[in-house]
């Protein structure tokens, strides 16, 4: 075995630094990927299966609304004579939060004058789709909202 063959099997400073750079790059990529995955798949953190209680729903008179957050998303809950209904509060145009107009029984978007009827369907304005519905259920006098 000559001196050149012996040196080829020895760990080198450059090899060690290459290994450190590769390890740091891998860890950094993994740390950056975690928030992206959590954003793209909220169900992975249990967000969409969340049941959220509507605060003081029993004291809401028919025709009134409340805003709650379900899985980090704004949801508007409306009470009418037949019970509670809930829809995403994010306008399907550019995401502004809609408000409930009790007098006209419509959801109004303040950004570009989008109007949705009391079932979330588009009445007028630039919104391309209806407001997505959420599920509501009443248990023991309390009202819960969930996405699924
Ligand atoms: S964001 Fe609602 S109409 Fe444009």
PDB file of N, CA and C in Angstrom, residues 42-43 45-51 70-71 73 146-148:
ATOM      1  N   UNK A  42     -54.713  21.198   6.688  1.00  0.00           N
ATOM      2  CA  UNK A  42     -55.083  21.531   8.066  1.00  0.00           C
ATOM      3  C   UNK A  42     -55.664  20.341   8.812  1.00  0.00           C
ATOM      4  N   UNK A  43     -56.222  19.374   8.082  1.00  0.00           N
ATOM      5  CA  UNK A  43     -56.765  18.197   8.780  1.00  0.00           C
ATOM      6  C   UNK A  43     -55.672  17.438   9.506  1.00  0.00           C
ATOM      7  N   UNK A  45     -53.599  18.588  11.457  1.00  0.00           N
ATOM      8  CA  UNK A  45     -53.540  19.038  12.844  1.00  0.00           C
ATOM      9  C   UNK A  45     -54.918  19.030  13.484  1.00  0.00           C
ATOM     10  N   UNK A  46     -55.892  18.395  12.822  1.00  0.00           N
ATOM     11  CA  UNK A  46     -57.218  18.245  13.411  1.00  0.00           C
ATOM     12  C   UNK A  46     -58.095  19.462  13.253  1.00  0.00           C
ATOM     13  N   UNK A  47     -57.726  20.399  12.419  1.00  0.00           N
ATOM     14  CA  UNK A  47     -58.458  21.647  12.295  1.00  0.00           C
ATOM     15  C   UNK A  47     -59.855  21.507  11.742  1.00  0.00           C
ATOM     16  N   UNK A  48     -60.052  20.733  10.705  1.00  0.00           N
ATOM     17  CA  UNK A  48     -61.359  20.714  10.079  1.00  0.00           C
ATOM     18  C   UNK A  48     -62.350  19.837  10.824  1.00  0.00           C
ATOM     19  N   UNK A  49     -61.899  18.996  11.714  1.00  0.00           N
ATOM     20  CA  UNK A  49     -62.822  18.158  12.462  1.00  0.00           C
ATOM     21  C   UNK A  49     -63.272  18.833  13.752  1.00  0.00           C
ATOM     22  N   UNK A  50     -62.842  20.055  13.948  1.00  0.00           N
ATOM     23  CA  UNK A  50     -63.095  20.782  15.179  1.00  0.00           C
ATOM     24  C   UNK A  50     -64.586  21.108  15.330  1.00  0.00           C
ATOM     25  N   UNK A  51     -65.122  20.890  16.517  1.00  0.00           N
ATOM     26  CA  UNK A  51     -66.470  21.316  16.875  1.00  0.00           C
ATOM     27  C   UNK A  51     -66.337  22.540  17.745  1.00  0.00           C
ATOM     28  N   UNK A  70     -63.581  28.277  13.172  1.00  0.00           N
ATOM     29  CA  UNK A  70     -63.544  26.811  13.124  1.00  0.00           C
ATOM     30  C   UNK A  70     -62.291  26.415  12.349  1.00  0.00           C
ATOM     31  N   UNK A  71     -61.406  25.732  13.008  1.00  0.00           N
ATOM     32  CA  UNK A  71     -60.159  25.329  12.355  1.00  0.00           C
ATOM     33  C   UNK A  71     -59.365  26.519  11.849  1.00  0.00           C
ATOM     34  N   UNK A  73     -60.591  29.264  10.686  1.00  0.00           N
ATOM     35  CA  UNK A  73     -61.295  29.993   9.627  1.00  0.00           C
ATOM     36  C   UNK A  73     -62.536  30.665  10.187  1.00  0.00           C
ATOM     37  N   UNK A 146     -69.129  22.776  12.827  1.00  0.00           N
ATOM     38  CA  UNK A 146     -67.955  22.026  12.385  1.00  0.00           C
ATOM     39  C   UNK A 146     -67.913  22.028  10.867  1.00  0.00           C
ATOM     40  N   UNK A 147     -66.737  21.778  10.361  1.00  0.00           N
ATOM     41  CA  UNK A 147     -66.561  21.758   8.909  1.00  0.00           C
ATOM     42  C   UNK A 147     -67.001  20.439   8.300  1.00  0.00           C
ATOM     43  N   UNK A 148     -66.992  19.381   9.088  1.00  0.00           N
ATOM     44  CA  UNK A 148     -67.325  18.073   8.501  1.00  0.00           C
ATOM     45  C   UNK A 148     -68.455  17.397   9.237  1.00  0.00           C
TER      46      UNK A 148
END
